[in-house]
Coordinates of C-alpha atoms in Angstrom, one line a residue:
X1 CA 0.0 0.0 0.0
X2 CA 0.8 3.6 -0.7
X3 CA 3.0 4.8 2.4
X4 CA 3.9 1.4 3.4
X5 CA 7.6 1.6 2.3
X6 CA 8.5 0.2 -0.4
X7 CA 10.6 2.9 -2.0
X8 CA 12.4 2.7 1.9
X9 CA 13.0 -0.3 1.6
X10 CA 14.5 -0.1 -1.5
X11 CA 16.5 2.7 -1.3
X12 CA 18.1 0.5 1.4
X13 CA 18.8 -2.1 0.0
X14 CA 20.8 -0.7 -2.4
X15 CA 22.5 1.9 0.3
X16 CA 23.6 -0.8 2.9
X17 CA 23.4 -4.2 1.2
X18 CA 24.0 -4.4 -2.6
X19 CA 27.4 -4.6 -4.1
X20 CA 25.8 -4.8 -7.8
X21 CA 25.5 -1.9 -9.6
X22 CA 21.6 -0.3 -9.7
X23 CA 19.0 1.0 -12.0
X24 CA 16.2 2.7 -10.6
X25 CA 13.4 3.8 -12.5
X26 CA 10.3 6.0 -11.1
X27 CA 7.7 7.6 -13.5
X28 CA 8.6 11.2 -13.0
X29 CA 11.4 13.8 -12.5
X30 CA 10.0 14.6 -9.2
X31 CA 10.7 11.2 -8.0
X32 CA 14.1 10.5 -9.4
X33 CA 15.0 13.8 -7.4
X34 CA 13.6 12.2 -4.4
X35 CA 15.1 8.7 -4.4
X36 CA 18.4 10.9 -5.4
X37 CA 18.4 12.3 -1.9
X38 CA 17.2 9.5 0.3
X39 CA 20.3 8.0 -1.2
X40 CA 22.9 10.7 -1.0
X41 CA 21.4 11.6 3.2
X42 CA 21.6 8.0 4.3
X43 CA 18.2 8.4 5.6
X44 CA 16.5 5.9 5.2
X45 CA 18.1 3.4 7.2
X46 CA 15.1 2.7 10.0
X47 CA 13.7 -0.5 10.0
X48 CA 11.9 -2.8 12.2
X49 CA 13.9 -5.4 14.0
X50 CA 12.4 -7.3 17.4
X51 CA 10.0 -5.2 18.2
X52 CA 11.6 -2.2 18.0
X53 CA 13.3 0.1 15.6
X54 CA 17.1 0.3 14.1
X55 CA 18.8 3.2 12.4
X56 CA 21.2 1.9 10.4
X57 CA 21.6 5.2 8.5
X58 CA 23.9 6.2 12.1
X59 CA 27.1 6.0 13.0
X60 CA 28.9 5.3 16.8
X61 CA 28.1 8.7 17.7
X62 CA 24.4 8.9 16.4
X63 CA 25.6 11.3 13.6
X64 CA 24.0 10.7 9.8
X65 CA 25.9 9.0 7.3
X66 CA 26.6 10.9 3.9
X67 CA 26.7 7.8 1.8
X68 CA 29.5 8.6 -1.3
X69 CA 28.0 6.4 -4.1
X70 CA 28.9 7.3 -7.4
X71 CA 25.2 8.5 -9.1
X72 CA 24.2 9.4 -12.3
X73 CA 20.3 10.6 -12.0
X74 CA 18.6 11.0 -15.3
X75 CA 16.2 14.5 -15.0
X76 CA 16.0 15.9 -18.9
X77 CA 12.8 16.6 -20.0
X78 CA 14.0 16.0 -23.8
X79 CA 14.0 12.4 -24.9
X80 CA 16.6 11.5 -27.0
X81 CA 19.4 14.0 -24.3
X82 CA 17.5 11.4 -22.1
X83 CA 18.6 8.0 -23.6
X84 CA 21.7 8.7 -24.7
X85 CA 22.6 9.7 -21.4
X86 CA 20.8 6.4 -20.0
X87 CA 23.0 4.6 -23.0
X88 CA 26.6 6.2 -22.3
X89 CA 26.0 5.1 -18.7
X90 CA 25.2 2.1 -19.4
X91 CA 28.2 1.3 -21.3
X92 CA 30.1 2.7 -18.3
X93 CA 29.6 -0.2 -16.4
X94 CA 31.6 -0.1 -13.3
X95 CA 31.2 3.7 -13.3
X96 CA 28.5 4.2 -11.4
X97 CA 26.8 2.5 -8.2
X98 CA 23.6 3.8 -9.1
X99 CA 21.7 5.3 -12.2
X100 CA 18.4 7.1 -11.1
X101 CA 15.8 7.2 -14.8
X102 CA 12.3 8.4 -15.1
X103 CA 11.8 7.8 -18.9
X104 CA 14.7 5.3 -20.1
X105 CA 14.0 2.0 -19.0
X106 CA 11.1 0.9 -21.1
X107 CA 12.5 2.7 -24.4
X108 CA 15.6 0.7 -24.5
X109 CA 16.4 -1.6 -27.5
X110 CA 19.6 -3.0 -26.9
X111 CA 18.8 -4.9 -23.7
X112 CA 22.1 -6.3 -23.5
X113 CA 22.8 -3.3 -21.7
X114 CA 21.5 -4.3 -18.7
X115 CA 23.9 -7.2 -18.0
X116 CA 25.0 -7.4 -14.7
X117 CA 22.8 -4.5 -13.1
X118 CA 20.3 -5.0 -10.9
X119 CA 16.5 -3.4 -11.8
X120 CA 14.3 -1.6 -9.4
X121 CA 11.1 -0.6 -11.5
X122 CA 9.2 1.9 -8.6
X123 CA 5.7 1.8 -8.9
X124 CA 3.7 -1.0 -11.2
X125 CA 4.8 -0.7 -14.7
X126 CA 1.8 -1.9 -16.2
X127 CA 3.3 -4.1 -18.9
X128 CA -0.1 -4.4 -20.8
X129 CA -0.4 0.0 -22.2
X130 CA -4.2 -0.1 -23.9
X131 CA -4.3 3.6 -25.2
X132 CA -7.9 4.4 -26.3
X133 CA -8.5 7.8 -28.4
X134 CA -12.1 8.9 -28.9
X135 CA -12.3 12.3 -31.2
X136 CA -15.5 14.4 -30.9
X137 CA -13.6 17.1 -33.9
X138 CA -12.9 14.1 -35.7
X139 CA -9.6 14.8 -36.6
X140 CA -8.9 10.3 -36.6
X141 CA -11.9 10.2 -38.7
X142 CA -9.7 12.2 -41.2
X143 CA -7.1 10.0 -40.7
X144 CA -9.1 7.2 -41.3
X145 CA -9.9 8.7 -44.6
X146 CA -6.1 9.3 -45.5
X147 CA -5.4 5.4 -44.6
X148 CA -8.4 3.9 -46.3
X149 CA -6.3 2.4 -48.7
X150 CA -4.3 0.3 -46.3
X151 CA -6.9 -1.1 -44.6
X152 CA -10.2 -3.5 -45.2
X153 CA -14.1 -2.6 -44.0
X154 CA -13.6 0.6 -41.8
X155 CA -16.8 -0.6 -40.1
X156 CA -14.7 -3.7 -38.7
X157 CA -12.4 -3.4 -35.9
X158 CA -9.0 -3.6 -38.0
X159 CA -5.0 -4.0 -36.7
X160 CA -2.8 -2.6 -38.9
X161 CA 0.7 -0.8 -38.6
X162 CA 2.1 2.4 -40.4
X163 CA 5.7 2.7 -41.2
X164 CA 7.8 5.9 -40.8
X165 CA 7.3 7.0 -44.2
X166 CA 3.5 6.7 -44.3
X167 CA 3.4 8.6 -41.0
X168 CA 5.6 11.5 -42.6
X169 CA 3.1 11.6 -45.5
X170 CA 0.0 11.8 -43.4
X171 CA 1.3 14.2 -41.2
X172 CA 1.9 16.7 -44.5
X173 CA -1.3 15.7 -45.7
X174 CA -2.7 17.0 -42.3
X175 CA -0.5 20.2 -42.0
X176 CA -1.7 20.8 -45.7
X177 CA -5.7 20.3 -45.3
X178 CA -6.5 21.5 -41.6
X179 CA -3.0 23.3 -40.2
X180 CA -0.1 22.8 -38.0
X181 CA -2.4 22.0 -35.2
X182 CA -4.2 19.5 -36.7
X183 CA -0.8 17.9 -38.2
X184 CA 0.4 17.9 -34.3
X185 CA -2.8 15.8 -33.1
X186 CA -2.6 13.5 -35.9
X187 CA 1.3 13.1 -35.1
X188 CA 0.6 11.9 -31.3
X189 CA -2.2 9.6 -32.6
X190 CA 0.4 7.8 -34.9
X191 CA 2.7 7.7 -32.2
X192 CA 1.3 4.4 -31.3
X193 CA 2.3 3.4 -34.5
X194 CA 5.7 3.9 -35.4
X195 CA 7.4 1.2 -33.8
X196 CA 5.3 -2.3 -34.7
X197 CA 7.2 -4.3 -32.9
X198 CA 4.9 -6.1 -30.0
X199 CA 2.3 -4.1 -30.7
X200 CA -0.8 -3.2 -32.8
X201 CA -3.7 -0.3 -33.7
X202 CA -7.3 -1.5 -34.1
X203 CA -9.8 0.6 -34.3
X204 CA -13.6 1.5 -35.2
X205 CA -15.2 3.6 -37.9
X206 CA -19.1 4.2 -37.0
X207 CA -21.3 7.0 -38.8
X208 CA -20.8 9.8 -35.8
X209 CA -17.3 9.0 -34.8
X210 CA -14.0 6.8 -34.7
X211 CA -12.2 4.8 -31.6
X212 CA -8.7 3.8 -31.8
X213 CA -7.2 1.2 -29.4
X214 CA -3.4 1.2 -29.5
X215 CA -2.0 -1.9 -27.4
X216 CA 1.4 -2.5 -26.4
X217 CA 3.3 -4.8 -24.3
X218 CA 6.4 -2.9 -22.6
X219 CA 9.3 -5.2 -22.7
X220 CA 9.5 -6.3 -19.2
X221 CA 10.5 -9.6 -20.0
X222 CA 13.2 -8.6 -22.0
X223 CA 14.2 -6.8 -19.1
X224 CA 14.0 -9.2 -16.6
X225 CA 15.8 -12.1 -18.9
X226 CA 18.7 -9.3 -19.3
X227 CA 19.8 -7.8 -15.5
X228 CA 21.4 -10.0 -13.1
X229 CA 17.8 -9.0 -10.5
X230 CA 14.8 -7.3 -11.2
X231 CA 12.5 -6.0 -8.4
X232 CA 9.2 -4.6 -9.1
X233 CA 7.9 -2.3 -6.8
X234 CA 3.9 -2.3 -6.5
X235 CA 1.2 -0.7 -4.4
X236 CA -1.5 -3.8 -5.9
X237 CA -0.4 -5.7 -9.0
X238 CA -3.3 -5.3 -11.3
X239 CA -5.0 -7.4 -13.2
X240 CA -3.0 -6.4 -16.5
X241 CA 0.3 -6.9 -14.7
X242 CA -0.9 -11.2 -13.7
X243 CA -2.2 -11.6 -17.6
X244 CA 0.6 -9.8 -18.6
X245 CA 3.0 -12.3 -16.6
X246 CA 0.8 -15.5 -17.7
X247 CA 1.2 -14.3 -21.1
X248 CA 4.5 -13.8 -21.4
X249 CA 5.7 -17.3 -18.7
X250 CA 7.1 -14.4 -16.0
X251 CA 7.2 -15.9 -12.9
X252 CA 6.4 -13.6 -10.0
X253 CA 8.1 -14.3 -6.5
X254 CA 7.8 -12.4 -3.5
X255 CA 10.6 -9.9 -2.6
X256 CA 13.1 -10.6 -0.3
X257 CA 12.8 -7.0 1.1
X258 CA 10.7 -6.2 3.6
X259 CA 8.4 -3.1 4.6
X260 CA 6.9 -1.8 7.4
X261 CA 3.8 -1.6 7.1
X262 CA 0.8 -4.0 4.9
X263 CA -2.3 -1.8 6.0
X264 CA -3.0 1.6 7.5
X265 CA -3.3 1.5 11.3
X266 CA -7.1 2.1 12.2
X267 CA -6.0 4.9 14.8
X268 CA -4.8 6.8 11.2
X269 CA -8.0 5.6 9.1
X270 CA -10.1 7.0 11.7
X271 CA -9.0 10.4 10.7
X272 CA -9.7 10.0 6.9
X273 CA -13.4 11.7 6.1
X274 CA -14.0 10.5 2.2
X275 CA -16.7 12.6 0.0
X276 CA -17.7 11.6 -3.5
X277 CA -18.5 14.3 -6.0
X278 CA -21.4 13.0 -7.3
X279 CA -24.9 11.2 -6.0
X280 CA -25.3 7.7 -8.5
X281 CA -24.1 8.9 -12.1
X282 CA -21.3 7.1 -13.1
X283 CA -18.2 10.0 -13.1
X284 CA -17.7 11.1 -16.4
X285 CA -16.1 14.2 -17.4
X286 CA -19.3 15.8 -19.8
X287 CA -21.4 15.4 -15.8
X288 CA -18.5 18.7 -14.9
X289 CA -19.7 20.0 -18.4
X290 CA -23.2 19.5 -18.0
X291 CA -23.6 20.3 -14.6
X292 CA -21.8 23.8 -14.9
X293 CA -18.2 24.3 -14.3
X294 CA -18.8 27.7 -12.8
X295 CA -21.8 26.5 -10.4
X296 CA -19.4 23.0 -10.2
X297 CA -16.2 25.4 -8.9
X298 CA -19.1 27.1 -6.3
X299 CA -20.0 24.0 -4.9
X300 CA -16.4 22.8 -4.0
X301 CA -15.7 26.3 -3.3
X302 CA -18.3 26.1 -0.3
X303 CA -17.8 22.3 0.4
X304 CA -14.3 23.4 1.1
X305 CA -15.0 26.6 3.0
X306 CA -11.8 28.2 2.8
X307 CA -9.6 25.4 3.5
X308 CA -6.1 24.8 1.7
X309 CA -6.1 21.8 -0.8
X310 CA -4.6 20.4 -3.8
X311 CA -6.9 18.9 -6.9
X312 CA -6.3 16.2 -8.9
X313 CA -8.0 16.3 -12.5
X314 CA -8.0 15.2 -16.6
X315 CA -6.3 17.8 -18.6
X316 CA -9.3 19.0 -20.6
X317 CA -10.5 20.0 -16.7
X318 CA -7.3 21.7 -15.7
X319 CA -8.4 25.4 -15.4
X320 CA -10.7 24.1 -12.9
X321 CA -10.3 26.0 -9.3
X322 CA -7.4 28.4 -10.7
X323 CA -9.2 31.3 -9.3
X324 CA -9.8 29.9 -6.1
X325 CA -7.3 31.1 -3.5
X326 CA -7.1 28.4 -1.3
X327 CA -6.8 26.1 -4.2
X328 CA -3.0 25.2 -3.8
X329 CA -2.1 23.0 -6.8
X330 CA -3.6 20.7 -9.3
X331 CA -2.1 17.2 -10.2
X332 CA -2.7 15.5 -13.2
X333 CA -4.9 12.3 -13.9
X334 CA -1.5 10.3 -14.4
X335 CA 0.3 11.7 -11.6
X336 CA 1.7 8.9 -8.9
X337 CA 5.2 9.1 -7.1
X338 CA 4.9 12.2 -5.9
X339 CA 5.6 12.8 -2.0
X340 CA 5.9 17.0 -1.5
X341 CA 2.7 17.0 -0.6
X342 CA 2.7 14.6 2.7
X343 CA 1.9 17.9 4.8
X344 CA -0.8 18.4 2.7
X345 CA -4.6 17.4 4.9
X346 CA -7.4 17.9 1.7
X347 CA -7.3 16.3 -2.0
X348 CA -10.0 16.9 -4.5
X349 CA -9.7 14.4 -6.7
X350 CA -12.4 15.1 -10.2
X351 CA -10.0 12.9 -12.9
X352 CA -12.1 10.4 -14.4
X353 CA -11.4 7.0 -16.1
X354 CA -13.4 7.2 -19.2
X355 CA -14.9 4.2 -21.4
X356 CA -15.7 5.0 -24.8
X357 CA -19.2 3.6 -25.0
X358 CA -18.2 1.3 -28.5
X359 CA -14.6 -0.1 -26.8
X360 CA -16.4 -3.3 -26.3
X361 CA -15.3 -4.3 -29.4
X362 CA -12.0 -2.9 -29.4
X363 CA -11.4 -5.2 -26.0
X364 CA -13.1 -8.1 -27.1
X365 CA -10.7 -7.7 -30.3
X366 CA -7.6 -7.7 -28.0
X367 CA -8.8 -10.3 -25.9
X368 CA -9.1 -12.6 -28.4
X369 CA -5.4 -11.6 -29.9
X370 CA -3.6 -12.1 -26.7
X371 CA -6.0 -15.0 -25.1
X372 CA -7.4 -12.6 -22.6
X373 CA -11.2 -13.1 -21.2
X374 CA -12.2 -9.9 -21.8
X375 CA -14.0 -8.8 -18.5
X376 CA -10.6 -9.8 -16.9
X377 CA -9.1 -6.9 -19.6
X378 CA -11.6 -4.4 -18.8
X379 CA -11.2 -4.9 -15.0
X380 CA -7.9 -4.4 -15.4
X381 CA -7.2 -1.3 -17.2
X382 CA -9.8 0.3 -14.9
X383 CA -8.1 -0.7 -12.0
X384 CA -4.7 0.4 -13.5
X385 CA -6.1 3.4 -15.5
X386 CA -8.6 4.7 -13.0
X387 CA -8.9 3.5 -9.5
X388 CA -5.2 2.8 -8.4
X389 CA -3.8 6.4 -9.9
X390 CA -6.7 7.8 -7.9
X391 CA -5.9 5.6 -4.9
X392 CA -1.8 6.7 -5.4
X393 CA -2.9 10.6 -5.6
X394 CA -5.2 10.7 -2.6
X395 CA -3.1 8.5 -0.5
X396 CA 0.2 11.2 -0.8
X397 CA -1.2 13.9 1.3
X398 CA -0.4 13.9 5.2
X399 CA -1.5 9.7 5.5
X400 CA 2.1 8.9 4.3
X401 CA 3.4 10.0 7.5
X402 CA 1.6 7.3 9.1
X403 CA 3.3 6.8 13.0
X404 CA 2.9 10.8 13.4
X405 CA -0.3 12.5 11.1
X406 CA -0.3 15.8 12.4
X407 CA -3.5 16.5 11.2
X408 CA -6.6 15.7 13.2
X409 CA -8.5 15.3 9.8
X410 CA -7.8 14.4 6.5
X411 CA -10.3 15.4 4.1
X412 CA -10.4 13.1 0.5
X413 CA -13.0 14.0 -2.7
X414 CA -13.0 11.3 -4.3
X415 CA -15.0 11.2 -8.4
X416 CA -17.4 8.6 -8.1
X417 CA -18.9 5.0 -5.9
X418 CA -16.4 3.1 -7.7
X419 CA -13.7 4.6 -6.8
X420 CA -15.3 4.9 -3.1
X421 CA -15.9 1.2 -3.2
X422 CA -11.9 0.5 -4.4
X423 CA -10.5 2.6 -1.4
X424 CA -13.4 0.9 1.0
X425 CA -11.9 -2.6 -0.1
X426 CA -8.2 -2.2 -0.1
X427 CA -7.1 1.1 2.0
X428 CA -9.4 2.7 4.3
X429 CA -12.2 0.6 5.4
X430 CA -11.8 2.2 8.6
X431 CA -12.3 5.6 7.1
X432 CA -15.3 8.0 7.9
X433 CA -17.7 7.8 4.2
X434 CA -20.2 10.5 3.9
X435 CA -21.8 10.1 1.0
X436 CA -22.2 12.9 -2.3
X437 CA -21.5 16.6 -2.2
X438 CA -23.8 17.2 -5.1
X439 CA -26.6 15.8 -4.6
X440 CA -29.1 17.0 -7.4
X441 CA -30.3 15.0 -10.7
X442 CA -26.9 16.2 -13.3
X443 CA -28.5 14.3 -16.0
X444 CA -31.5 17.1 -17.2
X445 CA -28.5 20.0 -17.1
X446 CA -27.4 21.5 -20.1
X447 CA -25.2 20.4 -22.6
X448 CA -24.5 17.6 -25.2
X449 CA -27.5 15.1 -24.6
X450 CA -27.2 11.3 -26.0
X451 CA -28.2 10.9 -29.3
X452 CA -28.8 14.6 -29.9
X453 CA -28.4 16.2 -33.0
X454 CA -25.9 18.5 -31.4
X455 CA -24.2 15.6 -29.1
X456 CA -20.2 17.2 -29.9
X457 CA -21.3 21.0 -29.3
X458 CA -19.9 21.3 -26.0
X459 CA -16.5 19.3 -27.3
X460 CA -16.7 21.7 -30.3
X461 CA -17.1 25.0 -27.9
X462 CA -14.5 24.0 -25.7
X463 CA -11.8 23.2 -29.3
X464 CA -12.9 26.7 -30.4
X465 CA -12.3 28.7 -26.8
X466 CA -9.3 26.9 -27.1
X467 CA -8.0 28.4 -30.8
X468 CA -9.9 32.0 -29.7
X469 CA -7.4 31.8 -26.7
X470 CA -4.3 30.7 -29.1
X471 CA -5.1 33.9 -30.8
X472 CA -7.7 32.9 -33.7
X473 CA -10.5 34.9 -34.5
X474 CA -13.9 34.3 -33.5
X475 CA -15.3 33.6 -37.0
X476 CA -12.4 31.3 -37.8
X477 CA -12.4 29.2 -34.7
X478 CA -15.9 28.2 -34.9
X479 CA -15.8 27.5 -38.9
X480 CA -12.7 25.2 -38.0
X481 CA -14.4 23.2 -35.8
X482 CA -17.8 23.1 -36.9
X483 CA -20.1 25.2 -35.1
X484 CA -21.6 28.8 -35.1
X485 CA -20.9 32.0 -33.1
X486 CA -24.4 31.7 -31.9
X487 CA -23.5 28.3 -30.5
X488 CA -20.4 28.9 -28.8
X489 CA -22.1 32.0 -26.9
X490 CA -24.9 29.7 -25.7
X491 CA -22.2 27.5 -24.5
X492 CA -19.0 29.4 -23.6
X493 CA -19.8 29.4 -19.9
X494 CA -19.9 26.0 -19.5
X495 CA -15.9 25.3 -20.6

């Protein structure tokens, strides 16, 4: 579990114990930093021995070790700085005790490299990546057009694979018909595509709109058949991260390192007050849209009465709170290894995990590829894609100081009953649950209505505030997208 001391346990491991050169990789820059200085300061050296507590981190006169390992930490932003760095100390084996990487790990091809180190992988590195794109400006449908002659029945779910060269064509084809932002959408989208190796693109075409479902398998095996150990480091191994070792004949054995702590004391769950957002509709992120995101922002705003706290949100909801005062910082959906805010006492957490409504196909099409049942596949990436990252976000305010909370209260918004029922089930079933802020029928508010003639508008408005606020005229925006000035005044207020 999230606080439970893993990283700890880790970090000393490879301070006090190992003699074999180290890899660690975390998710973000923040962390790397973080793990950096738990292993320059020596401090993390307490650990649990007969009932009490040892430092080893001290020396004969209770003074704190400065540990003088030789370590590389990885922290550019640009990718290819990033791996060659990761590359060129690699091949200085013997160089370094320790390399610290955010972004390398997984994007290595030569894994030959890895001979002889050992691999901490921090946080789940969900093996199985399912990347679904929905497009209400239908920018893929577009693209579908420009590939049509690659592929069979659009109306099918289809796997196919572009090579360089076709990408580099579609992308001027883009650029030439709808503009350099266009061509910079379309480029992500066939990001997913440019490497075919273990991996595919299926998608599906209907009359309104088009899904893409780009899967991957990250090499982990690769990885774990080429270092001398590999540890992964796990708050709850998905059910992705199980097929994904059935599938590939991993075998998963428990670590040798210990941590402190399996669940959070009672004493500390006691303290933890949990609100949902909203009263029964399943969390989506049109309910913010549709409900209001001005009278949304005024119902926090006097839920929270004044109190400090940090939000957690999707980016198309990431102006949400900015004029709020109290509001401290927002997080992204994605965001997990993140500690600076363990003084922190009140999270509201509005990301959503959202399922196109036609995936069903696109899973059932991966399921049967890979020998996956399917429910198991869509349980899965909820879990990883939805309930854990929300689990990870709310769980890294003041709870991770777990033998001393200061605060008296910690207050947690969480989006939705699933996500209630996850935390109730594997965190805090101790905690205080008190139900819905909002409490009022969402579903007969304004905005895009199922099977309504003008289903896209608010996606549409919110494309064209976007351009108006990239400097685009009025008139042009709307044309580009779609809509009219008289529609994006109707519905302005409500992005």
């Amino acid at each position: 579990m999230m606080g439970g001391g893993k990283s700890f346990a880790a970090v000393r491991d490879i301070c006090y114990h190992s003699s074999t050169p180290v890899i660690y990789a975390v998710p973000t820059i923040e962390l790397a930093k973080e793990i950096e200085s738990h292993i320059r300061n020596a401090d993390c050296g307490i650990y649990e021995e007969n009932g009490g507590f040892k430092d080893v981190g001290l020396d004969e006169n209770g003074e704190r070790y400065k540990l003088d390992l030789p370590i590389k930490v990885i922290l550019s932003d640009e990718y290819h700085s990033v791996q060659k760095e990761f590359i060129d100390a690699l091949i200085a084996y013997g160089h370094y005790a320790i390399i610290v990487t955010h972004a390398c790990l997984f994007a290595l091809e030569n894994f030959n490299l890895l001979k002889g180190w050992k691999v901490f992988i921090d946080e789940d590195p969900h093996p199985l990546r399912v990347d679904i794109i929905s497009d209400a400006l239908h920018q893929i449908h577009f693209l579908n057009n420009l590939i049509s002659n690659n592929t069979h029945d659009l109306s099918e779910v289809t796997e196919f694979t572009i090579d360089d060269a076709t990408q580099k064509q579609l992308e001027k084809l883009a650029c030439l018909e709808y503009g350099q932002g266009y061509r910079d959408s379309i480029k992500n989208y066939l990001q997913l595509l440019i490497d075919p190796k273990d991996k595919l693109l299926c998608f599906k075409n209907s009359e309104d709109k088009s899904i893409w479902g780009g899967v991957e398998w990250l090499p982990l095996k690769e990885i774990i058949q080429a270092a001398k150990e590999t540890h992964i480091l796990a708050s709850i191994l998905s059910p992705l991260t199980h097929m994904y070792a059935e599938y590939k004949g991993i075998e998963i054995k428990p670590s040798p390192l210990s941590v402190r702590y399996c669940e959070y004391p009672k004493s500390l769950q006691k303290k933890v007050s949990i609100y949902r957002i909203w009263k029964d509709e399943p969390h989506s992120i049109n309910l913010i849209k549709r409900y209001g995101k001005s009278q949304f922002e005024q119902k926090i705003s006097d839920f929270v009465n004044g109190r400090e706290f940090i939000s957690r949100s999707n980016e198309v909801n990431q102006s949400l709170f900015k004029q709020m005062k109290n509001h401290k910082e927002r997080l992204s959906k994605k965001t997990n290894g993140i500690n600076r805010h363990d003084e922190k006492t009140m999270i509201v957490d509005c990301a959503a995990y959202n399922k196109p409504k036609d995936i069903n196909e696109i899973y059932k099409f991966i399921g049967t590829t890979y020998n996956i049942p399917v429910d198991k596949l869509i349980e899965g990436h909820q879990v990883q894609e939805g309930l854990e990252p929300s689990a990870q976000a709310v769980c890294r305010i003041g709870l991770r100081r777990i033998d001393n909370a200061p605060a008296n209260e910690y207050i947690i918004v969480i989006p939705d009953q699933s996500t209630e029922d996850y935390l109730k089930k594997f965190y805090f079933p101790h905690a205080n649950y008190k139900g819905p802020i909002i409490t009022e029928d969402v579903s007969n508010k304004a905005g895009p209505k199922e099977g309504s003639t003008n289903q896209n508008t608010i996606e549409k408005v919110a494309k064209a505030k976007e351009l108006i606020e990239g400097g685009l005229s009025m008139n042009k925006a709307v044309k580009q997208v779609g809509t009219t000035k008289s529609t994006y005044n109707k519905y302005s207020n409500l992005v």
